[in-house]
mmCIF file of C-alpha atoms in Angstrom:
data_model
loop_
_atom_site.group_PDB
_atom_site.id
_atom_site.type_symbol
_atom_site.label_atom_id
_atom_site.label_comp_id
_atom_site.label_asym_id
_atom_site.label_seq_id
_atom_site.Cartn_x
_atom_site.Cartn_y
_atom_site.Cartn_z
ATOM 1 C CA MET A 286 -18.412 -44.596 -2.901
ATOM 2 C CA SER A 287 -17.707 -41.154 -4.342
ATOM 3 C CA SER A 288 -20.017 -39.777 -6.991
ATOM 4 C CA PRO A 289 -18.950 -37.920 -10.163
ATOM 5 C CA ASN A 290 -20.396 -34.753 -8.557
ATOM 6 C CA GLN A 291 -17.899 -34.995 -5.726
ATOM 7 C CA TYR A 292 -14.981 -35.175 -8.133
ATOM 8 C CA PHE A 293 -16.451 -32.289 -10.096
ATOM 9 C CA VAL A 294 -16.552 -30.052 -6.998
ATOM 10 C CA LEU A 295 -12.816 -30.596 -6.566
ATOM 11 C CA ILE A 296 -12.514 -27.878 -9.218
ATOM 12 C CA VAL A 297 -13.235 -25.308 -6.490
ATOM 13 C CA PRO A 298 -10.394 -26.206 -4.084
ATOM 14 C CA ALA A 299 -8.122 -26.757 -7.114
ATOM 15 C CA CYS A 300 -8.856 -23.202 -8.293
ATOM 16 C CA ALA A 301 -8.169 -21.858 -4.799
ATOM 17 C CA ALA A 302 -4.851 -23.694 -4.667
ATOM 18 C CA LEU A 303 -3.866 -22.401 -8.109
ATOM 19 C CA LEU A 304 -4.712 -18.835 -7.065
ATOM 20 C CA GLY A 305 -2.508 -19.301 -4.016
ATOM 21 C CA ILE A 306 0.360 -20.622 -6.143
ATOM 22 C CA ALA A 307 -0.024 -17.655 -8.508
ATOM 23 C CA MET A 308 0.265 -15.263 -5.564
ATOM 24 C CA ILE A 309 3.330 -17.083 -4.240
ATOM 25 C CA TYR A 310 4.943 -16.621 -7.645
ATOM 26 C CA CYS A 311 4.072 -12.906 -7.586
ATOM 27 C CA TRP A 312 5.526 -12.637 -4.078
ATOM 28 C CA SER A 313 8.724 -14.391 -5.193
ATOM 29 C CA ARG A 314 9.196 -11.639 -7.771
ATOM 30 C CA LEU A 315 8.093 -8.804 -5.453
ATOM 31 C CA ARG A 316 9.492 -9.609 -2.023
ATOM 32 C CA ASP A 317 8.391 -6.290 -0.529
ATOM 33 C CA HIS A 318 4.703 -7.244 -1.034
ATOM 34 C CA ARG A 319 4.537 -9.507 2.027
ATOM 35 C CA TYR A 320 0.736 -9.479 2.128
ATOM 36 C CA LEU A 321 0.711 -11.674 -1.010
ATOM 37 C CA LEU A 322 2.370 -14.492 0.918
ATOM 38 C CA TRP A 323 -0.246 -14.281 3.669
ATOM 39 C CA ILE A 324 -3.130 -14.357 1.201
ATOM 40 C CA ALA A 325 -1.531 -17.154 -0.830
ATOM 41 C CA SER A 326 -1.071 -19.297 2.271
ATOM 42 C CA GLY A 327 -4.717 -18.628 3.120
ATOM 43 C CA TYR A 328 -5.934 -19.821 -0.278
ATOM 44 C CA ILE A 329 -3.824 -22.987 -0.176
ATOM 45 C CA THR A 330 -4.545 -23.800 3.478
ATOM 46 C CA THR A 331 -8.321 -23.611 2.957
ATOM 47 C CA ALA A 332 -8.164 -25.504 -0.358
ATOM 48 C CA ILE A 333 -6.750 -28.627 1.326
ATOM 49 C CA PRO A 334 -9.600 -29.300 3.811
ATOM 50 C CA MET A 335 -12.171 -28.208 1.236
ATOM 51 C CA GLY A 336 -10.898 -30.851 -1.167
ATOM 52 C CA ILE A 337 -10.795 -33.511 1.552
ATOM 53 C CA HIS A 338 -14.331 -32.666 2.686
ATOM 54 C CA SER A 339 -15.608 -32.921 -0.883
ATOM 55 C CA LEU A 340 -14.575 -36.602 -0.994
ATOM 56 C CA MET A 341 -15.273 -37.550 2.609
ATOM 57 C CA PRO A 342 -18.432 -39.439 3.643
ATOM 58 C CA THR A 343 -20.497 -37.862 6.406
ATOM 59 C CA GLU A 344 -19.743 -40.611 8.914
ATOM 60 C CA LEU A 345 -16.036 -39.687 8.931
ATOM 61 C CA LEU A 346 -16.540 -35.952 9.471
ATOM 62 C CA ALA A 347 -16.533 -36.100 13.275
ATOM 63 C CA ARG A 348 -13.190 -37.929 13.350
ATOM 64 C CA TRP A 349 -11.514 -35.331 11.138
ATOM 65 C CA THR A 350 -13.241 -32.255 12.533
ATOM 66 C CA LEU A 351 -10.319 -30.809 14.526
ATOM 67 C CA PRO A 352 -7.466 -31.047 11.964
ATOM 68 C CA LEU A 353 -9.601 -29.923 9.016
ATOM 69 C CA SER A 354 -11.286 -27.135 10.985
ATOM 70 C CA SER A 355 -7.880 -25.936 12.176
ATOM 71 C CA MET A 356 -6.794 -25.569 8.560
ATOM 72 C CA TYR A 357 -9.950 -23.650 7.665
ATOM 73 C CA LEU A 358 -9.460 -21.288 10.600
ATOM 74 C CA LEU A 359 -5.768 -20.708 9.910
ATOM 75 C CA GLY A 360 -6.394 -20.188 6.199
ATOM 76 C CA VAL A 361 -9.199 -17.672 6.660
ATOM 77 C CA TRP A 362 -7.187 -15.762 9.257
ATOM 78 C CA ALA A 363 -4.175 -15.665 6.920
ATOM 79 C CA MET A 364 -6.310 -14.204 4.120
ATOM 80 C CA ALA A 365 -7.861 -11.587 6.420
ATOM 81 C CA GLN A 366 -4.419 -10.744 7.797
ATOM 82 C CA GLY A 367 -3.048 -10.359 4.255
ATOM 83 C CA VAL A 368 -5.782 -7.952 3.212
ATOM 84 C CA ALA A 369 -5.270 -5.980 6.448
ATOM 85 C CA LEU A 370 -1.533 -5.737 5.709
ATOM 86 C CA ARG A 371 -2.407 -4.449 2.232
ATOM 87 C CA PHE A 372 -4.058 -1.531 4.005
ATOM 88 C CA GLY A 373 -1.110 -1.029 6.329
ATOM 89 C CA GLY A 374 -2.890 -2.625 9.294
ATOM 90 C CA ARG A 375 -1.338 -4.377 12.262
ATOM 91 C CA SER A 376 -1.404 -8.019 13.266
ATOM 92 C CA HIS A 377 -4.508 -9.325 15.055
ATOM 93 C CA ALA A 378 -2.802 -12.511 16.263
ATOM 94 C CA GLY A 379 -4.113 -12.236 19.837
ATOM 95 C CA GLY A 380 -7.747 -11.951 18.827
ATOM 96 C CA ALA A 381 -7.319 -14.645 16.182
ATOM 97 C CA CYS A 382 -5.820 -17.091 18.710
ATOM 98 C CA LEU A 383 -8.725 -16.498 21.097
ATOM 99 C CA ILE A 384 -11.329 -17.076 18.363
ATOM 100 C CA MET A 385 -9.578 -20.197 17.070
ATOM 101 C CA ALA A 386 -9.063 -21.691 20.530
ATOM 102 C CA THR A 387 -12.707 -21.142 21.483
ATOM 103 C CA THR A 388 -13.961 -22.524 18.171
ATOM 104 C CA LEU A 389 -11.763 -25.623 18.332
ATOM 105 C CA GLY A 390 -12.737 -26.259 21.948
ATOM 106 C CA LEU A 391 -16.430 -26.261 21.057
ATOM 107 C CA LEU A 392 -15.790 -28.381 17.983
ATOM 108 C CA PHE A 393 -13.943 -30.937 20.121
ATOM 109 C CA TYR A 394 -16.930 -31.254 22.425
ATOM 110 C CA PHE A 395 -19.510 -31.587 19.635
ATOM 111 C CA SER A 396 -17.428 -34.100 17.685
ATOM 112 C CA ARG A 397 -15.919 -36.326 20.410
ATOM 113 C CA VAL A 398 -18.338 -35.946 23.349
ATOM 114 C CA ASP A 399 -21.692 -35.113 21.759
ATOM 115 C CA ASP A 400 -21.663 -35.672 17.973
ATOM 116 C CA GLN A 401 -23.737 -32.821 16.514
ATOM 117 C CA LEU A 402 -22.956 -32.115 12.851
ATOM 118 C CA TRP A 403 -25.240 -29.106 12.525
ATOM 119 C CA LEU A 404 -23.778 -27.459 15.624
ATOM 120 C CA ARG A 405 -20.249 -28.119 14.362
ATOM 121 C CA LEU A 406 -21.119 -26.422 11.076
ATOM 122 C CA LEU A 407 -22.633 -23.459 12.895
ATOM 123 C CA ILE A 408 -19.677 -23.133 15.299
ATOM 124 C CA LEU A 409 -17.013 -23.441 12.588
ATOM 125 C CA ASN A 410 -18.680 -20.930 10.255
ATOM 126 C CA SER A 411 -19.232 -18.516 13.151
ATOM 127 C CA GLY A 412 -15.525 -18.726 13.991
ATOM 128 C CA LEU A 413 -14.613 -18.142 10.344
ATOM 129 C CA ALA A 414 -16.924 -15.117 10.165
ATOM 130 C CA LEU A 415 -15.359 -13.629 13.307
ATOM 131 C CA LEU A 416 -11.858 -14.099 11.858
ATOM 132 C CA VAL A 417 -12.921 -12.337 8.661
ATOM 133 C CA ALA A 418 -14.391 -9.503 10.754
ATOM 134 C CA LEU A 419 -11.310 -9.146 12.970
ATOM 135 C CA PRO A 420 -9.479 -6.565 10.756
ATOM 136 C CA ALA A 421 -12.714 -4.862 9.577
ATOM 137 C CA LYS A 422 -11.926 -1.509 11.224
ATOM 138 C CA THR A 423 -8.456 -1.368 9.638
ATOM 139 C CA ILE A 424 -9.689 -2.314 6.170
ATOM 140 C CA LEU A 425 -12.944 -0.347 6.015
ATOM 141 C CA TYR A 426 -11.867 2.795 7.868
ATOM 142 C CA GLY A 427 -8.076 2.774 7.725
ATOM 143 C CA HIS A 428 -6.249 5.499 5.817
ATOM 144 C CA ALA A 429 -4.390 4.207 2.751
ATOM 145 C CA PRO A 430 -3.658 7.295 0.600
ATOM 146 C CA THR A 431 -1.265 5.602 -1.823
ATOM 147 C CA LEU A 432 -3.156 2.333 -2.309
ATOM 148 C CA PRO A 433 -4.454 1.916 -5.877
ATOM 149 C CA LEU A 434 -7.988 0.518 -6.215
ATOM 150 C CA ARG A 435 -8.533 0.762 -2.467
ATOM 151 C CA THR A 436 -12.298 1.226 -3.003
ATOM 152 C CA LEU A 437 -12.503 -2.004 -5.003
ATOM 153 C CA LEU A 438 -10.475 -3.871 -2.386
ATOM 154 C CA ARG A 439 -12.639 -2.564 0.437
ATOM 155 C CA ALA A 440 -15.792 -3.513 -1.466
ATOM 156 C CA SER A 441 -14.373 -6.992 -2.134
ATOM 157 C CA TYR A 442 -13.543 -7.472 1.543
ATOM 158 C CA LEU A 443 -17.013 -6.248 2.496
ATOM 159 C CA ILE A 444 -18.562 -8.852 0.161
ATOM 160 C CA VAL A 445 -16.496 -11.592 1.823
ATOM 161 C CA LEU A 446 -17.499 -10.331 5.280
ATOM 162 C CA ILE A 447 -21.215 -10.176 4.463
ATOM 163 C CA TYR A 448 -21.094 -13.614 2.827
ATOM 164 C CA ALA A 449 -19.422 -15.108 5.918
ATOM 165 C CA PHE A 450 -22.262 -13.935 8.181
ATOM 166 C CA ILE A 451 -24.986 -14.823 5.656
ATOM 167 C CA ARG A 452 -23.609 -18.361 5.629
ATOM 168 C CA VAL A 453 -23.954 -18.495 9.431
ATOM 169 C CA ALA A 454 -27.529 -17.184 9.194
ATOM 170 C CA ILE A 455 -28.427 -19.822 6.593
ATOM 171 C CA LEU A 456 -26.995 -22.571 8.779
ATOM 172 C CA ALA A 457 -28.916 -21.283 11.799
ATOM 173 C CA THR A 458 -32.278 -20.960 10.044
ATOM 174 C CA VAL A 459 -32.431 -23.109 6.910
ATOM 175 C CA ILE A 460 -30.260 -26.229 7.337
ATOM 176 C CA PRO A 461 -31.993 -29.159 9.128
ATOM 177 C CA HIS A 462 -31.019 -29.655 12.783
ATOM 178 C CA ASP A 463 -31.894 -33.344 13.012
ATOM 179 C CA GLY A 464 -28.359 -34.638 12.357
ATOM 180 C CA GLN A 465 -29.348 -36.427 9.133
ATOM 181 C CA LEU A 466 -27.670 -33.925 6.803
ATOM 182 C CA GLU A 467 -25.465 -35.547 4.164
ATOM 183 C CA LEU A 468 -23.104 -32.591 4.127
ATOM 184 C CA THR A 469 -20.810 -33.344 1.206
ATOM 185 C CA ARG A 470 -23.705 -34.435 -1.017
ATOM 186 C CA SER A 471 -26.048 -31.599 -0.052
ATOM 187 C CA GLY A 472 -27.173 -28.649 -2.105
ATOM 188 C CA PHE A 473 -25.862 -26.384 0.633
ATOM 189 C CA TRP A 474 -22.331 -27.755 0.170
ATOM 190 C CA LEU A 475 -22.470 -27.338 -3.628
ATOM 191 C CA LEU A 476 -23.865 -23.813 -3.310
ATOM 192 C CA MET A 477 -21.205 -22.911 -0.741
ATOM 193 C CA LEU A 478 -18.452 -24.221 -3.019
ATOM 194 C CA ALA A 479 -19.771 -22.316 -6.034
ATOM 195 C CA THR A 480 -20.064 -19.112 -3.994
ATOM 196 C CA ASN A 481 -16.601 -19.631 -2.524
ATOM 197 C CA MET A 482 -15.134 -20.044 -6.001
ATOM 198 C CA PHE A 483 -16.767 -16.862 -7.292
ATOM 199 C CA ILE A 484 -15.728 -14.780 -4.278
ATOM 200 C CA SER A 485 -12.202 -16.264 -4.179
ATOM 201 C CA ILE A 486 -11.594 -15.458 -7.837
ATOM 202 C CA TRP A 487 -13.066 -11.972 -7.410
ATOM 203 C CA LEU A 488 -10.913 -11.199 -4.373
ATOM 204 C CA ALA A 489 -7.783 -12.613 -6.005
ATOM 205 C CA LEU A 490 -8.322 -10.526 -9.142
ATOM 206 C CA ALA A 491 -8.875 -7.397 -7.042
ATOM 207 C CA ILE A 492 -5.676 -8.056 -5.065
ATOM 208 C CA LEU A 493 -3.549 -8.905 -8.102
ATOM 209 C CA THR A 494 -4.897 -5.907 -10.054
ATOM 210 C CA SER A 495 -4.155 -3.626 -7.116
ATOM 211 C CA THR A 496 -0.661 -5.102 -6.845
ATOM 212 C CA ALA A 497 -0.032 -4.577 -10.560
ATOM 213 C CA MET A 498 -1.162 -0.961 -10.296
ATOM 214 C CA SER A 499 1.093 -0.466 -7.267
ATOM 215 C CA ILE A 500 4.035 -1.690 -9.320
ATOM 216 C CA VAL A 501 3.152 0.695 -12.146
ATOM 217 C CA GLN A 502 2.791 3.514 -9.604
ATOM 218 C CA THR A 503 6.167 2.644 -8.071
ATOM 219 C CA LEU A 504 7.861 2.537 -11.460
ATOM 220 C CA ASP A 505 6.323 5.876 -12.390
ATOM 221 C CA HIS A 506 7.470 7.294 -9.059
ATOM 222 C CA GLU A 507 11.011 6.021 -9.649
ATOM 223 C CA ARG A 508 10.983 7.462 -13.164
ATOM 224 C CA SER A 509 9.976 10.839 -11.761
ATOM 225 C CA ARG A 510 12.550 11.036 -8.964
ATOM 226 C CA ASP A 511 16.170 11.997 -8.750
ATOM 227 C CA PRO A 512 17.893 8.821 -7.467
ATOM 228 C CA LEU A 513 20.173 10.630 -5.003
ATOM 229 C CA THR A 514 17.900 13.206 -3.350
ATOM 230 C CA ARG A 515 14.485 11.590 -4.091
ATOM 231 C CA LEU A 516 13.194 14.976 -5.206
ATOM 232 C CA LEU A 517 11.433 15.407 -8.537
ATOM 233 C CA ASN A 518 13.648 15.366 -11.607
ATOM 234 C CA ARG A 519 13.462 18.072 -14.272
ATOM 235 C CA ARG A 520 10.933 16.283 -16.495
ATOM 236 C CA ALA A 521 8.577 15.429 -13.640
ATOM 237 C CA PHE A 522 8.857 18.956 -12.239
ATOM 238 C CA PHE A 523 7.553 20.529 -15.436
ATOM 239 C CA GLU A 524 4.778 17.912 -15.668
ATOM 240 C CA GLN A 525 3.653 18.718 -12.126
ATOM 241 C CA VAL A 526 3.969 22.478 -12.649
ATOM 242 C CA LYS A 527 1.656 22.252 -15.663
ATOM 243 C CA LYS A 528 -0.949 20.436 -13.565
ATOM 244 C CA ARG A 529 -0.662 22.913 -10.699
ATOM 245 C CA LEU A 530 -1.026 25.963 -12.917
ATOM 246 C CA GLU A 531 -3.951 24.449 -14.827
ATOM 247 C CA LEU A 532 -5.701 23.635 -11.556
ATOM 248 C CA TYR A 533 -5.014 26.802 -9.558
ATOM 249 C CA GLY A 534 -4.017 29.400 -12.163
ATOM 250 C CA HIS A 535 -0.793 31.411 -12.348
ATOM 251 C CA ASN A 536 -1.472 33.752 -9.437
ATOM 252 C CA GLY A 537 -0.148 32.990 -5.983
ATOM 253 C CA TRP A 538 3.068 31.170 -6.958
ATOM 254 C CA ALA A 539 6.748 31.887 -6.532
ATOM 255 C CA VAL A 540 9.782 30.238 -8.120
ATOM 256 C CA LEU A 541 12.933 29.662 -6.074
ATOM 257 C CA THR A 542 16.198 28.508 -7.601
ATOM 258 C CA CYS A 543 18.970 27.325 -5.267
ATOM 259 C CA ASP A 544 22.585 26.364 -5.755
ATOM 260 C CA LEU A 545 25.004 24.990 -3.156
ATOM 261 C CA ASP A 546 28.018 27.270 -2.760
ATOM 262 C CA HIS A 547 31.580 26.032 -3.389
ATOM 263 C CA PHE A 548 30.274 22.561 -4.169
ATOM 264 C CA LYS A 549 33.236 21.703 -6.428
ATOM 265 C CA SER A 550 35.589 22.611 -3.594
ATOM 266 C CA LEU A 551 33.658 20.282 -1.260
ATOM 267 C CA ASN A 552 34.025 17.418 -3.738
ATOM 268 C CA ASP A 553 37.700 18.117 -4.403
ATOM 269 C CA THR A 554 38.627 18.450 -0.720
ATOM 270 C CA TRP A 555 36.468 15.813 0.962
ATOM 271 C CA GLY A 556 35.574 13.482 -1.879
ATOM 272 C CA HIS A 557 32.426 12.677 -3.825
ATOM 273 C CA ALA A 558 30.910 10.753 -0.906
ATOM 274 C CA ALA A 559 30.824 13.983 1.099
ATOM 275 C CA GLY A 560 29.339 15.796 -1.901
ATOM 276 C CA ASP A 561 26.624 13.172 -2.252
ATOM 277 C CA ARG A 562 25.889 13.440 1.467
ATOM 278 C CA ALA A 563 25.522 17.218 1.115
ATOM 279 C CA LEU A 564 23.113 16.812 -1.796
ATOM 280 C CA ARG A 565 21.034 14.251 0.090
ATOM 281 C CA GLU A 566 20.873 16.418 3.202
ATOM 282 C CA PHE A 567 19.907 19.476 1.194
ATOM 283 C CA GLY A 568 17.283 17.480 -0.733
ATOM 284 C CA ALA A 569 15.834 16.250 2.553
ATOM 285 C CA LEU A 570 15.705 19.843 3.821
ATOM 286 C CA LEU A 571 13.719 20.918 0.751
ATOM 287 C CA ALA A 572 11.397 17.910 1.110
ATOM 288 C CA ARG A 573 10.684 18.902 4.721
ATOM 289 C CA THR A 574 9.996 22.475 3.676
ATOM 290 C CA VAL A 575 7.527 21.919 0.832
ATOM 291 C CA ARG A 576 3.820 21.799 1.595
ATOM 292 C CA GLN A 577 1.149 19.742 -0.177
ATOM 293 C CA ASP A 578 0.895 21.903 -3.298
ATOM 294 C CA ASP A 579 4.560 22.957 -3.422
ATOM 295 C CA LEU A 580 7.130 21.295 -5.656
ATOM 296 C CA ALA A 581 10.870 20.763 -5.222
ATOM 297 C CA ALA A 582 13.206 19.332 -7.852
ATOM 298 C CA ARG A 583 16.852 18.729 -8.522
ATOM 299 C CA PHE A 584 17.662 20.037 -11.979
ATOM 300 C CA GLY A 585 21.172 18.596 -12.029
ATOM 301 C CA GLY A 586 24.460 18.881 -10.178
ATOM 302 C CA GLU A 587 23.977 21.148 -7.184
ATOM 303 C CA GLU A 588 21.077 23.132 -8.720
ATOM 304 C CA PHE A 589 17.560 22.919 -7.275
ATOM 305 C CA VAL A 590 14.246 24.569 -8.179
ATOM 306 C CA MET A 591 11.100 25.059 -6.116
ATOM 307 C CA LEU A 592 7.584 26.181 -6.957
ATOM 308 C CA ILE A 593 5.745 27.296 -3.825
ATOM 309 C CA ARG A 594 2.313 28.680 -3.048
ATOM 310 C CA SER A 595 2.923 32.273 -2.083
ATOM 311 C CA THR A 596 0.518 35.201 -2.007
ATOM 312 C CA SER A 597 3.361 37.704 -2.015
ATOM 313 C CA LEU A 598 7.012 37.973 -2.938
ATOM 314 C CA HIS A 599 7.781 38.804 0.686
ATOM 315 C CA THR A 600 6.417 35.427 1.848
ATOM 316 C CA ALA A 601 8.526 33.563 -0.739
ATOM 317 C CA VAL A 602 11.650 35.471 0.321
ATOM 318 C CA LEU A 603 11.029 34.500 3.946
ATOM 319 C CA VAL A 604 10.893 30.830 2.879
ATOM 320 C CA ALA A 605 14.188 31.224 1.017
ATOM 321 C CA GLU A 606 15.798 32.950 4.006
ATOM 322 C CA ARG A 607 14.725 30.157 6.331
ATOM 323 C CA LEU A 608 16.227 27.639 3.941
ATOM 324 C CA ARG A 609 19.446 29.636 3.666
ATOM 325 C CA SER A 610 19.790 29.717 7.452
ATOM 326 C CA SER A 611 18.975 26.008 7.794
ATOM 327 C CA VAL A 612 21.519 24.940 5.172
ATOM 328 C CA MET A 613 24.389 26.087 7.375
ATOM 329 C CA ASN A 614 23.294 23.656 10.095
ATOM 330 C CA LEU A 615 23.234 20.598 7.846
ATOM 331 C CA PRO A 616 25.720 17.925 8.974
ATOM 332 C CA ILE A 617 28.327 16.795 6.451
ATOM 333 C CA ALA A 618 29.887 13.700 7.981
ATOM 334 C CA ALA A 619 33.660 13.584 8.513
ATOM 335 C CA THR A 620 34.208 17.095 7.183
ATOM 336 C CA ALA A 621 34.784 20.542 8.617
ATOM 337 C CA HIS A 622 32.900 22.077 5.697
ATOM 338 C CA THR A 623 30.076 24.532 6.420
ATOM 339 C CA LEU A 624 27.459 24.230 3.716
ATOM 340 C CA THR A 625 25.847 27.386 2.316
ATOM 341 C CA ALA A 626 23.519 28.102 -0.587
ATOM 342 C CA SER A 627 22.489 31.016 -2.783
ATOM 343 C CA PHE A 628 18.905 31.713 -3.871
ATOM 344 C CA GLY A 629 17.037 33.566 -6.560
ATOM 345 C CA VAL A 630 13.328 34.271 -5.967
ATOM 346 C CA VAL A 631 10.720 35.406 -8.497
ATOM 347 C CA GLN A 632 6.987 35.927 -7.954
ATOM 348 C CA LEU A 633 4.971 34.459 -10.830
ATOM 349 C CA ASN A 634 2.314 36.826 -12.187
ATOM 350 C CA SER A 635 -0.959 35.998 -13.960
ATOM 351 C CA ASN A 636 0.694 36.076 -17.384
ATOM 352 C CA GLY A 637 3.978 34.569 -16.263
ATOM 353 C CA ASP A 638 5.670 31.742 -18.100
ATOM 354 C CA ILE A 639 7.300 29.170 -15.855
ATOM 355 C CA ASN A 640 10.370 28.808 -18.082
ATOM 356 C CA GLN A 641 10.939 32.566 -18.138
ATOM 357 C CA ALA A 642 10.418 32.717 -14.374
ATOM 358 C CA ILE A 643 13.054 30.020 -13.841
ATOM 359 C CA GLU A 644 15.484 31.809 -16.168
ATOM 360 C CA GLN A 645 14.937 35.063 -14.284
ATOM 361 C CA ALA A 646 15.376 33.337 -10.911
ATOM 362 C CA ASP A 647 18.600 31.779 -12.260
ATOM 363 C CA ARG A 648 19.937 35.203 -13.158
ATOM 364 C CA LEU A 649 19.134 36.405 -9.640
ATOM 365 C CA LEU A 650 20.837 33.322 -8.252
ATOM 366 C CA TYR A 651 24.042 34.155 -10.104
ATOM 367 C CA GLU A 652 23.798 37.731 -8.889
ATOM 368 C CA ALA A 653 23.766 36.270 -5.369
ATOM 369 C CA LYS A 654 26.848 34.213 -6.260
ATOM 370 C CA HIS A 655 28.704 37.255 -7.547
ATOM 371 C CA ALA A 656 27.652 39.276 -4.503
ATOM 372 C CA GLY A 657 29.493 36.904 -2.181
ATOM 373 C CA ARG A 658 27.222 33.804 -2.010
ATOM 374 C CA ASN A 659 25.025 32.661 0.880
ATOM 375 C CA LYS A 660 22.455 35.284 -0.101
ATOM 376 C CA VAL A 661 18.845 35.575 -1.316
ATOM 377 C CA ILE A 662 18.079 37.983 -4.166
ATOM 378 C CA TRP A 663 14.496 38.518 -5.360
ATOM 379 C CA ARG A 664 12.384 40.299 -7.940
ATOM 380 C CA ALA A 665 8.791 40.168 -9.218
ATOM 381 C CA SER A 666 8.529 38.588 -12.686
#
């Protein structure tokens, strides 16, 4: 007969299932976050056998060992796989299949051939610990430069990993080996459930918080980008310039303004689709050119602005000349149009104002236009 304690401990698998359902809902709204579906399936798949075990008498455990253990193994692997995917890791399906097959084979022997409850517990928890450890290298040492809260997520995974092996150590050294353990009524079971609940909630909160911050980061990124070229827009450009100049000072920078030549003629002759293609190709060229501290933005229409690290005006002019030469090789599909661009280049001095530098570079740009286009004109600010 089940005791009130056994019904009380159903709170733990119920919480795990609810966390899984919450993640499925989040995934349904954010289909590109596939790792949420993996983690959700892990929570739900482990909640089912945990709930069944909480109500099952010890004498029935051997009969149900294989199906319930399979669910534990699949659920834990799904959670580990989901966290690995969050860090951009690859699938570890081969290693997981080997661990699960070996674990289930041993469990079959010690449940159907030689009934040993303690050994089954030790084998199952060892298999679970190995599945948790499978993506450890990816999660703990993998490079995830754009992942918000990656330190918290790594720490949370490390807690889960350590707990999995501590549980094996406790089973190997503390739990009685005489086969008389009343598993589902034992203090070990209650302690394991309480610890599982705490860690599951902690990990879920870390994952959901990280996901929420990723969404905010994505929205901020979208707000800062020109939708056609994916370069910075005007507002974001000035925000980033302010940060760069505050961090590095005004020396060692150059401003380049660029404008595609005869762009109206391209639109009128070949259509706006060709014009959009030209803008995208040119934007991609600028994105390939900029280095880590450089900035490139589309200010509107066919006008672009760059801020580049440059110790001399000569260096900045060389960058502009390379761009000018590269523009002519950009493919404009289904047209015979050769794309060219004009540039104005200004070296920013220690007292320079970015707005004045852009205005001066614009004037030089229009000088290049009046001088026949497809030219670079420069001057120190």
